[in-house]
XYZ file of C-alpha atoms in Angstrom:
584
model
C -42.557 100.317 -34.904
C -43.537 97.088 -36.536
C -44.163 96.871 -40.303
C -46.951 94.524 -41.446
C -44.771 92.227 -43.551
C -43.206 90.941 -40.115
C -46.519 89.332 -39.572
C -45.929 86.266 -42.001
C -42.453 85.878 -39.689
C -44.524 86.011 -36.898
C -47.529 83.572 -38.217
C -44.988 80.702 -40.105
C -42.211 80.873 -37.212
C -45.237 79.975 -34.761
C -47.500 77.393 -36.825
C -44.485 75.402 -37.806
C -43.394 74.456 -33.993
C -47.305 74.268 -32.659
C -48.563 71.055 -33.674
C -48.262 68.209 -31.897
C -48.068 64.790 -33.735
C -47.824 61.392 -32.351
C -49.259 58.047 -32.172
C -48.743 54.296 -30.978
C -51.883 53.051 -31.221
C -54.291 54.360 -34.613
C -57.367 52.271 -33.901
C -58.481 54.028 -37.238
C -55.781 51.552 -38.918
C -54.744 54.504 -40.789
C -51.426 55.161 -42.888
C -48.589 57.286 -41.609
C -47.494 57.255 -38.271
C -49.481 54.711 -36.294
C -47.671 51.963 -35.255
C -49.171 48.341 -34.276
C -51.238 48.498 -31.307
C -49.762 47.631 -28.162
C -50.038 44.486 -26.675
C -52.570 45.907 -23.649
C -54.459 47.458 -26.073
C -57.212 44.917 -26.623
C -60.806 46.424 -27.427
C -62.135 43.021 -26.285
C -60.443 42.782 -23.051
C -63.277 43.513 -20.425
C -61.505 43.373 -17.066
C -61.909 46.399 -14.862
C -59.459 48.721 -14.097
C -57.485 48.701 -10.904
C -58.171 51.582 -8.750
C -60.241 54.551 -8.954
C -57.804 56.949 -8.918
C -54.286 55.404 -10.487
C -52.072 58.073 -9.122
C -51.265 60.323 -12.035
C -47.404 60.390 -12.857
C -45.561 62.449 -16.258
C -45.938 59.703 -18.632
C -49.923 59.321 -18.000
C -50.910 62.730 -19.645
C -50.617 64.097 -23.134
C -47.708 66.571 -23.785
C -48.791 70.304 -24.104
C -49.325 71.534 -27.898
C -51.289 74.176 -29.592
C -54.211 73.393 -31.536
C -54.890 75.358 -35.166
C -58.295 76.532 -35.662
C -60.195 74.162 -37.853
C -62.623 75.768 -40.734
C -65.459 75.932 -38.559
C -63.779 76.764 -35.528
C -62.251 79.867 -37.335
C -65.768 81.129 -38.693
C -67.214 81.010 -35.500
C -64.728 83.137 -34.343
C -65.271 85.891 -36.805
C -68.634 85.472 -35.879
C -67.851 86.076 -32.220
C -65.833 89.346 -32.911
C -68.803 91.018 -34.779
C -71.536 89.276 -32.571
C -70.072 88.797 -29.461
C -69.320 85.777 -27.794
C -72.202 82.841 -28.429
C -75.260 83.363 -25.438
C -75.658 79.849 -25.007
C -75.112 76.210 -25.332
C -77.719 76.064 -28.346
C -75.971 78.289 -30.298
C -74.631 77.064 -33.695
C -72.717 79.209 -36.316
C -72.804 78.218 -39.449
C -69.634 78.529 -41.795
C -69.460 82.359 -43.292
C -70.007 81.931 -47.385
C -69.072 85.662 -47.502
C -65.080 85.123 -46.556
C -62.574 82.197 -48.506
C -62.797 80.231 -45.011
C -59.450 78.806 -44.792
C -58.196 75.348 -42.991
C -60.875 72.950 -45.053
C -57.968 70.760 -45.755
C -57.691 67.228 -44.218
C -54.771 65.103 -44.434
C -55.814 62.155 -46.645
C -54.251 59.975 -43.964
C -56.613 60.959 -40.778
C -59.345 59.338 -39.835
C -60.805 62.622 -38.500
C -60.529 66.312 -39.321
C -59.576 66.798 -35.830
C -56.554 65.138 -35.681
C -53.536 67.033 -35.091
C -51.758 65.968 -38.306
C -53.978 68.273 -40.330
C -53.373 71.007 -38.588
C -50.713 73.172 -40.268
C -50.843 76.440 -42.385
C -50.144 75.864 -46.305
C -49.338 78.731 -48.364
C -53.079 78.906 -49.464
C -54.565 78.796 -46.425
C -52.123 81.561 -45.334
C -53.165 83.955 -48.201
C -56.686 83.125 -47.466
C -56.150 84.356 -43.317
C -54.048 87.485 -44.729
C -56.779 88.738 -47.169
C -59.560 87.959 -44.612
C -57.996 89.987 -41.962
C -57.573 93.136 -44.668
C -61.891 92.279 -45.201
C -62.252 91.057 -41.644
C -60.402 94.830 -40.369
C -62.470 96.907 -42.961
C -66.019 95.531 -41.862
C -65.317 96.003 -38.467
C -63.441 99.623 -38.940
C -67.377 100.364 -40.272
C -68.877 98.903 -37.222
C -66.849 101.235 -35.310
C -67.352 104.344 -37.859
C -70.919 104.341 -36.445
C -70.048 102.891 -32.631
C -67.376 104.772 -31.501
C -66.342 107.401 -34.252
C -64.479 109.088 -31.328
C -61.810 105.953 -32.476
C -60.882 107.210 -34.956
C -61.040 111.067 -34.707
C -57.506 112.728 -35.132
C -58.104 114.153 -31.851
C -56.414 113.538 -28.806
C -58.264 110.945 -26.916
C -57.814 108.163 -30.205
C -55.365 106.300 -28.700
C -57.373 105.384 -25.342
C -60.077 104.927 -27.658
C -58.580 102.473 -29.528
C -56.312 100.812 -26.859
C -59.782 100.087 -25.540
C -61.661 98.575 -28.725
C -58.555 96.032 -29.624
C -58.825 94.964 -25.410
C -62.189 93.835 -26.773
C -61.228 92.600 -29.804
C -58.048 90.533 -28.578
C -60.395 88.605 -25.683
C -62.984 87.512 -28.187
C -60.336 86.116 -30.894
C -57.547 85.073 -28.414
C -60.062 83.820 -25.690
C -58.511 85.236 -23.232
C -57.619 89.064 -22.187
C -55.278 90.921 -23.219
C -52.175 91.744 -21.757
C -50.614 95.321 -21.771
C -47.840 94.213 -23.656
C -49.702 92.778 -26.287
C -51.880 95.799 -27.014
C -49.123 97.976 -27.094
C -47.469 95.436 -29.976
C -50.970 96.015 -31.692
C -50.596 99.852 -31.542
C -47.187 99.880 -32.219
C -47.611 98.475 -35.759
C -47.080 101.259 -38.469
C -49.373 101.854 -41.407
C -47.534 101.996 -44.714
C -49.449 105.375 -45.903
C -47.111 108.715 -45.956
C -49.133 109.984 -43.188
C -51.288 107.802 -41.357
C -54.363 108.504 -39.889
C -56.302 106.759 -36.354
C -58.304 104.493 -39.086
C -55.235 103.316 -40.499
C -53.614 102.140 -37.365
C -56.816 100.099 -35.853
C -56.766 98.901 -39.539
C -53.446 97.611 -39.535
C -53.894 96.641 -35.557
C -56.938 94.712 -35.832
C -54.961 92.662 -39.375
C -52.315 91.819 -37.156
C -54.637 90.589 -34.416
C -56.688 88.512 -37.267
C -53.848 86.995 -38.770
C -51.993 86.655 -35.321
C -50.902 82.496 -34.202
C -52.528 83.512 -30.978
C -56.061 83.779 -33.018
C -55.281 80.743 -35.201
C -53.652 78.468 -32.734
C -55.452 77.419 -28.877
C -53.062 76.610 -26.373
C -52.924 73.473 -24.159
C -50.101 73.957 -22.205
C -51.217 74.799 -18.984
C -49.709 75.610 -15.560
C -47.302 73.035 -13.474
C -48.950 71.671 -10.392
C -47.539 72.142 -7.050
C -48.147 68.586 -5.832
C -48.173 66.882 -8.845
C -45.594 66.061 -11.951
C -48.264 67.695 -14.751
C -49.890 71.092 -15.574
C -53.423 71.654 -15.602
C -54.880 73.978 -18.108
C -55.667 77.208 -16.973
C -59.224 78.213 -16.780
C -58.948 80.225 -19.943
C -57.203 77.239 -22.014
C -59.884 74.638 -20.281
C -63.036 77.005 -21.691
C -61.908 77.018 -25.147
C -60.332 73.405 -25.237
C -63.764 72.417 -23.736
C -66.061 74.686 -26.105
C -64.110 73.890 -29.449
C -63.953 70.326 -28.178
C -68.213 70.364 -27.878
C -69.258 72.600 -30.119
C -66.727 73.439 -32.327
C -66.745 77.268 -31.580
C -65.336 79.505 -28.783
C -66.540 79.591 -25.310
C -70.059 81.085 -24.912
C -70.749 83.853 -22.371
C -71.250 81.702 -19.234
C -67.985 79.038 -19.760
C -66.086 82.639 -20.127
C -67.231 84.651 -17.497
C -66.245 80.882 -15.342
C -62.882 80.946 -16.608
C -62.528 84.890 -15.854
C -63.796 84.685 -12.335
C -61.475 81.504 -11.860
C -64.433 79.231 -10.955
C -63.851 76.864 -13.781
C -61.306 75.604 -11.649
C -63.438 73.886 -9.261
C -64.039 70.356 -10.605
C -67.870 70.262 -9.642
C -68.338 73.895 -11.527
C -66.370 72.586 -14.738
C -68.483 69.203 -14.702
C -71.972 71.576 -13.975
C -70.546 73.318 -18.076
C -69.982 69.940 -19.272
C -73.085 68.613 -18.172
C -74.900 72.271 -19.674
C -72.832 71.948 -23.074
C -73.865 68.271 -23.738
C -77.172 69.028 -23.933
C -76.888 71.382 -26.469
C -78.004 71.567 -30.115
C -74.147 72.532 -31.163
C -72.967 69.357 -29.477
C -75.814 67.565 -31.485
C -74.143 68.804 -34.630
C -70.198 68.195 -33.802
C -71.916 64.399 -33.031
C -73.505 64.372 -36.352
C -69.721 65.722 -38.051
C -68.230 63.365 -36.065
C -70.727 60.617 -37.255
C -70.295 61.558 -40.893
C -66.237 60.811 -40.641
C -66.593 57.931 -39.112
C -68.851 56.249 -41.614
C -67.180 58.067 -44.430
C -70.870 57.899 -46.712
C -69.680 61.028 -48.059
C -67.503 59.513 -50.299
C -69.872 58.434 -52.432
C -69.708 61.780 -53.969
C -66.398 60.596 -55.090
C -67.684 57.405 -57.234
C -68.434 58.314 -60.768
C -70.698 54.835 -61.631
C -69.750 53.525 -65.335
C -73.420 52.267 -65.763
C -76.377 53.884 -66.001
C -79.298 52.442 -63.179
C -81.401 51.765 -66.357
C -78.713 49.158 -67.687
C -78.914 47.310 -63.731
C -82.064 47.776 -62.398
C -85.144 44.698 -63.644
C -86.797 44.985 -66.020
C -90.307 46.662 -64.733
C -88.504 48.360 -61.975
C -91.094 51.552 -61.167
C -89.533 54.491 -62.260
C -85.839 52.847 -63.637
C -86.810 55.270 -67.060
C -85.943 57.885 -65.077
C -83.758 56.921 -62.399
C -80.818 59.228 -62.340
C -77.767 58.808 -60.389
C -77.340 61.617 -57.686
C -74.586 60.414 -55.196
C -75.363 63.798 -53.319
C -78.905 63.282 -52.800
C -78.056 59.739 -50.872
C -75.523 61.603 -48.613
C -78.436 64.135 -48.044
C -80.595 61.379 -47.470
C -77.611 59.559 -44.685
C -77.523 62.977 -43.136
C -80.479 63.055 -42.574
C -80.735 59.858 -41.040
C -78.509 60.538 -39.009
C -79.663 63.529 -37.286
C -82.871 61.468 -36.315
C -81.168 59.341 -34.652
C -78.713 61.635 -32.619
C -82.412 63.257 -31.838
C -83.487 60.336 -30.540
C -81.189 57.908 -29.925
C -78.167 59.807 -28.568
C -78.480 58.961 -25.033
C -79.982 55.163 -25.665
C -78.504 52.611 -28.004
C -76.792 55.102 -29.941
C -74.358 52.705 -32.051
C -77.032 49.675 -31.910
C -79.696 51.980 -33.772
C -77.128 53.113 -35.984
C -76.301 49.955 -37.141
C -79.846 48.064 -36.816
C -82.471 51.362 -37.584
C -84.860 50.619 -40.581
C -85.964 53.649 -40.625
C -84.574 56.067 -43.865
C -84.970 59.098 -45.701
C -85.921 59.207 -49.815
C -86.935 61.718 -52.135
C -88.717 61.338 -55.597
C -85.066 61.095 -57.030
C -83.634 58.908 -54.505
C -86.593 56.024 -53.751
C -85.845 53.612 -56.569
C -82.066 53.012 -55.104
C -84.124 52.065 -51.662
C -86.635 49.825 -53.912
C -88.962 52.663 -53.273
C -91.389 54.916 -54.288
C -91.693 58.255 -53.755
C -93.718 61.432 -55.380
C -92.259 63.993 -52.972
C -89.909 66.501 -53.604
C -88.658 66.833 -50.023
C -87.232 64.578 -48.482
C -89.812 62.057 -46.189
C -89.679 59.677 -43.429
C -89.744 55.530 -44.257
C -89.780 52.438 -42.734
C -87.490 49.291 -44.136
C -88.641 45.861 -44.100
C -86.000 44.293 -41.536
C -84.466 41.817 -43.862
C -84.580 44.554 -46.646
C -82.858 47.464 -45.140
C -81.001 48.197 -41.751
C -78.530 50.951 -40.560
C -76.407 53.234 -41.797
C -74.234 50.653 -43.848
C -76.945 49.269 -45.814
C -77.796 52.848 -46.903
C -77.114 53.537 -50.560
C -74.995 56.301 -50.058
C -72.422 54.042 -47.637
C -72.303 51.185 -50.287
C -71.648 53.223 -52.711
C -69.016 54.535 -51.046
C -67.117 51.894 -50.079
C -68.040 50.232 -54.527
C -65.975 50.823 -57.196
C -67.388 52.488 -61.063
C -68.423 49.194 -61.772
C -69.284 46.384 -59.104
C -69.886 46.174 -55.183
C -65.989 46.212 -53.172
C -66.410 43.711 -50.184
C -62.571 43.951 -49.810
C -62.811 47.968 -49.464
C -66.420 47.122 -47.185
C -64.404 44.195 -45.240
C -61.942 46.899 -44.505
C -64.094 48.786 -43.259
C -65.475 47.022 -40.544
C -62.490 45.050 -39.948
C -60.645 48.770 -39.428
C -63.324 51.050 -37.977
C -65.725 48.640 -36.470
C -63.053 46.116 -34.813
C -60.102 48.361 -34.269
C -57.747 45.892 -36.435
C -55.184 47.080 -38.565
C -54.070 45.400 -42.197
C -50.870 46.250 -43.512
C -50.703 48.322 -46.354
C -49.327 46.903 -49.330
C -47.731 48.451 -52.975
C -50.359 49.110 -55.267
C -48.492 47.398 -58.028
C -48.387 44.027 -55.736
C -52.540 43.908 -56.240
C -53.555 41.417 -58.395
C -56.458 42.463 -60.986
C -59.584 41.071 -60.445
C -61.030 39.362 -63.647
C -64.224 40.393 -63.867
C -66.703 38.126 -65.707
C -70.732 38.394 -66.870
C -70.949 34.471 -65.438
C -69.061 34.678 -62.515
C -70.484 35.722 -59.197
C -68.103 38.959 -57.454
C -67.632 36.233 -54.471
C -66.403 33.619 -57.162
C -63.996 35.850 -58.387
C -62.174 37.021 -54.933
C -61.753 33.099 -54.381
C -58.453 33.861 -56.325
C -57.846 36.016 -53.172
C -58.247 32.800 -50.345
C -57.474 29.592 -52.971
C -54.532 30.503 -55.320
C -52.482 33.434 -53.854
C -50.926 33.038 -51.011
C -49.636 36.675 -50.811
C -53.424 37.703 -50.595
C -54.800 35.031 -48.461
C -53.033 36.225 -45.037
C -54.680 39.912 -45.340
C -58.058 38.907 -47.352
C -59.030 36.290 -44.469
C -59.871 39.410 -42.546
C -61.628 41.668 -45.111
C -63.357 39.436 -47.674
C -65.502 37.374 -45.715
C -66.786 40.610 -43.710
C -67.354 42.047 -46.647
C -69.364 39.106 -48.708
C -72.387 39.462 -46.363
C -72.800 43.234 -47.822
C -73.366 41.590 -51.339
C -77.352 41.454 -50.721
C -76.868 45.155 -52.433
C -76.372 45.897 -56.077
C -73.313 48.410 -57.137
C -76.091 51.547 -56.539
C -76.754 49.890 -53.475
C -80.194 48.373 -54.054
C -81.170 45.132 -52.761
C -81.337 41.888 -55.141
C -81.947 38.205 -53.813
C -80.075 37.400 -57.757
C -76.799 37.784 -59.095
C -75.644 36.567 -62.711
C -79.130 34.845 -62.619
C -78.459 32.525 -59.185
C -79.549 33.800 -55.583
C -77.138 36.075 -53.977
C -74.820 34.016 -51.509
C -75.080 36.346 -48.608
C -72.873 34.568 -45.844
C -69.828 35.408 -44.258
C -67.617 35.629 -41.485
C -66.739 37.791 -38.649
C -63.233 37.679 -37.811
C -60.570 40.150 -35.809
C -57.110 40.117 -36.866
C -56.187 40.620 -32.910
C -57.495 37.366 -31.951
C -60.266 36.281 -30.482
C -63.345 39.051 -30.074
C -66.902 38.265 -28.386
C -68.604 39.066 -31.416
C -66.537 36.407 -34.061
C -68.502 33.567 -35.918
C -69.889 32.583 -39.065
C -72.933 34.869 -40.356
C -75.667 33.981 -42.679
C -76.795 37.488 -44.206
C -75.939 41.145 -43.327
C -79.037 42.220 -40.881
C -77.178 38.752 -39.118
C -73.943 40.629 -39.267
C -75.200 43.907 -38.232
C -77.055 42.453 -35.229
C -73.481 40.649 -33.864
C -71.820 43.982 -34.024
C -74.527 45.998 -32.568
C -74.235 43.247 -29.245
C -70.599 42.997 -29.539
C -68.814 45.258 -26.507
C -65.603 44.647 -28.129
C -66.961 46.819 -31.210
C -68.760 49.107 -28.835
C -65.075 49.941 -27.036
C -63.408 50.506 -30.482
C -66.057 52.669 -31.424
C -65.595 54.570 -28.130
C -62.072 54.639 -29.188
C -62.744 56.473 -32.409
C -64.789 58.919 -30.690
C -62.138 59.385 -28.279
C -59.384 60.026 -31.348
C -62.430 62.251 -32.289
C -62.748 64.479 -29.469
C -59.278 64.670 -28.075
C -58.185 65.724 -31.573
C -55.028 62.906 -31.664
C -54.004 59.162 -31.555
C -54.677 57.068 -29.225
C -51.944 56.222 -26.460
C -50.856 53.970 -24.271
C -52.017 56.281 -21.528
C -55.224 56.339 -23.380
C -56.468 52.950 -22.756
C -57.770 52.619 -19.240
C -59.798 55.812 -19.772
C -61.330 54.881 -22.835
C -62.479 51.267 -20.966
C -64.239 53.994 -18.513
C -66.034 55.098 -20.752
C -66.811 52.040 -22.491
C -68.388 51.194 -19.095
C -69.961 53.837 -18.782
C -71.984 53.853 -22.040
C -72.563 50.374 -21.628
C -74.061 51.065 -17.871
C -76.239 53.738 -19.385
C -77.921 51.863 -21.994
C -75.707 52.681 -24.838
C -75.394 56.790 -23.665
C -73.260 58.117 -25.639
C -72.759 61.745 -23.982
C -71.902 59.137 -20.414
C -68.769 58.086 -22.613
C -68.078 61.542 -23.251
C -68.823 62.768 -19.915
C -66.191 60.252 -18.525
C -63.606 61.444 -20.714
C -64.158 65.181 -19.962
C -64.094 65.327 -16.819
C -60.811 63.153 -16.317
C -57.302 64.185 -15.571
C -56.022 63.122 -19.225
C -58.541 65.770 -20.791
C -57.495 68.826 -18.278
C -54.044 68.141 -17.621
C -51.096 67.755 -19.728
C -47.411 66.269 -19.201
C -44.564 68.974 -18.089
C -41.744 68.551 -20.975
């Protein structure tokens, strides 16, 4: 018999060989293990591919791994084992607040939460799966109480009874069914008590199931081809790598009963469940989580402003008296931004109207940082003057974001865009080798970071790229308002558009930000690193080698639809690299 303390052998011996790590190209231009990109791997490079089918050799495809359970992914699940599996495409489960959700952690280093790198099991998180699965076993023990009470009667027919109810249990939390073997390791677990009763072995069968690596992790591994050097996922492994990839939850009832009947096999089947899960309201909302990473607003939460908006805003500004500084309301406000345009803009100009939109969201609290008004409590629908207000990174929640406690950052907003926008990569340097700025009550912020292109040499190399693209962004005060003065002189607004790779279709001298924003909305070499961070997104790793030609697919194919983003996903979903995986 097994003894429940073998389960943490069981659960650390399999999380620490199950995630996969590796990169050679970050276009995120994050720390760690990215390496410089490599030399084919130019986002402005606009030459087609040759061939339409490259014949597919071991070094083409991703290397199997197993994929942890992310915070939402694991709530769903619970969900699923006391609901059932999700009916439909439209389904979205929201986090349980009634269980210590584990696996919220990110890596400080990845772009995404999705990346692999964050995927591992701390000692916290671990506690947090172990005393779930004691809750987790006792709710469902009372589900079954007034079910199937014939489970857990001493009588003779318990065992059958319960053999049965873990078969159901182990195919909604493993995604897959069970195998003999594995519910008679379930059963075979013994209950510490003297002399244990039929509720105390499902209660210690359905812990071990809970806390079980084949619960927390998703294979993609797959089966080796007989004609081909790779293995393609089975159908099981291609419903829930497909479902958690879409909508961040397990497979709903029609992708399973297609990978149980082995239909999911056939390509125009799998395609017809792409096509059905794109269009659905829980794809909507992994877009929108995807969309919130990648602009990274939500760190304005993190910037605790030394001044008070009364001390910045002119005098006579409606409403400064009161102004009060709620970071979270402009992420609120962002959000919901956001999900207006996904509603509307998803399939047509998606990254264009995310950078050039002037429409917003305020609040009572939240319209004097837009130079607003506003009487309502709930938050309302506006309209921007165009050279007041445009996109998502002239919101006040992004600037302040990417500010420090006391003035505007154009070398953290440079970085930005030279980083996530134009897929360029700045070394990192030693804190300790960053000169202070000098900040002075008659000096402009731009006439300050001259030290960075004038005097020091050290900086110039690096600040070429990040300054200048960040400059344009000054049109906004430090609580991201918009000003035409600074220190009492118009606000010098220009800048320059540069990519550290060279030459990019998009490059140039700009005279204000809703300039800036309107070269980058045009630019296909920032719509294909875009693409490439919703690639890194969805795939849930770096970007390879391997990677490249499929991601200039699905450039292409966003750009052929009008800016569709769900055609760039479609491309990559229904390719080899997303289905198939290297043999080791």
């Amino acid at each position: 018999m097994l003894h429940r303390q073998r389960l943490i052998g069981l659960l650390c011996a399999t999380a620490a060989t199950s995630c996969y790590v590796g990169s050679s190209w970050d276009p995120a231009g994050s720390a760690g293990d990215a390496g410089p990109p490599p030399q084919d791997a130019d986002p402005s490079d606009t030459s087609e591919p040759e061939g339409d089918d490259p014949e597919i050799i071991e070094e083409d495809l991703a290397p199997p791994r197993f994929v942890r359970l992310d915070a939402a992914g694991y709530s769903a699940s619970i969900t699923s084992l006391f609901d059932g599996r999700p009916p439909n495409e439209d389904t979205i489960t929201p986090i349980r607040t009634d269980i210590a959700t584990p696996f919220a952690w990110i890596n400080p280093i990845d772009r995404f939460s999705t990346r692999s790198r964050s995927y591992h099991i701390d000692n916290e998180d671990f506690i947090r799966v172990v005393r779930n699965a004691d809750t987790l076993a006792a709710d469902y023990i009372a589900v079954i109480e007034q079910e199937r009470p014939e489970c857990l009667d001493a009588g003779g027919s318990w065992p059958t009874c319960q053999q049965e109810v873990l078969a159901e249990v182990v195919s909604l939390l493993y995604r897959r069914p069970a195998s003999p073997t594995e519910i008679e390791e379930l059963m075979a677990i013994e209950p510490t008590s003297e002399s244990p009763t039929p509720k105390d072995y499902l209660d210690f069968s359905l812990q071990a199931a809970l806390s079980n690596a084949n619960f927390l992790f998703r294979p993609e591994v797959g089966q080796p081809d007989d004609d081909a050097p790779r293995a393609s996922l089975t159908t099981f492994e291609l419903a829930s790598t497909l479902s958690f990839t879409l909508t961040g939850g397990p497979p709903d009832v029609s992708l399973y009963a297609a990978a149980e009947d082995g239909s999911l096999a056939d390509d125009e089947i799998y395609a017809d469940h792409v096509e059905r899960l794109l269009s659905g309201a829980a794809h909507r909302a992994r877009v929108l989580r995807f969309a919130q990473e990648y602009w990274r607003y939500g760190m304005a939460q993190e910037i605790a402003k030394d001044l008070d908006p009364i001390d910045v805003f002119p005098d006579g500004t409606p409403g400064a008296d009161k102004a009060k500084y709620r970071p979270n309301t402009l992420v609120e406000d962002t959000d919901a931004l956001l999900h207006r345009v996904i509603e509307t803009s998803l399939t047509d100009d998606f990254l264009a109207t995310m950078l050039t939109t002037t429409e917003g969201f305020v609040t009572a609290d939240s319209a004097i940082f837009y130079n607003q008004t506003s009487e309502s409590e709930d938050r309302v629908l506006t309209s921007f003057s165009p050279q007041e207000r445009q996109g998502i990174m002239m919101q006040p929640s992004w600037l302040v974001a990417f500010s420090e406690p006391d003035h505007n950052s154009p070398i953290r907003r440079g970085l930005f865009i030279q980083e996530s926008m134009l897929c360029g990569q700045i070394p990192e340097i030693p804190i300790d080798g960053v000169p202070p700025l000098e900040l002075s009550e008659d000096k402009t912020l731009r006439e300050t970071l001259e030290i960075h292109l004038d005097t020091e040499a050290s900086c110039s190399a690096c600040h070429l790229y990040m300054d200048p693209l960040g400059l344009p962004l000054e049109q906004f005060d430090l609580f991201g308002r918009h000003r035409v003065l600074e220190v009492g002189a118009p606000v010098d607004t220009t800048g320059t558009l540069a990519w550290l790779g060279g030459e990019f279709d998009g490059e140039g001298d700009v005279a204000d930000p809703f300039e800036m924003m309107a070269r980058l909305a045009e630019s296909r070499h920032v719509t294909r690193c875009f693409v490439a961070h919703a690639y890194e997104f969805w795939m849930g790793r770096s970007v390879e080698e391997y990677d490249l030609e499929l991601i200039e697919q699905a450039t292409a194919a966003y750009l052929d639809e009008g800016g569709n983003f769900n055609a760039a996903l479609r491309q990559i979903l229904n390719s080899n690299v997303f289905k198939h995986r290297s043999i080791p």
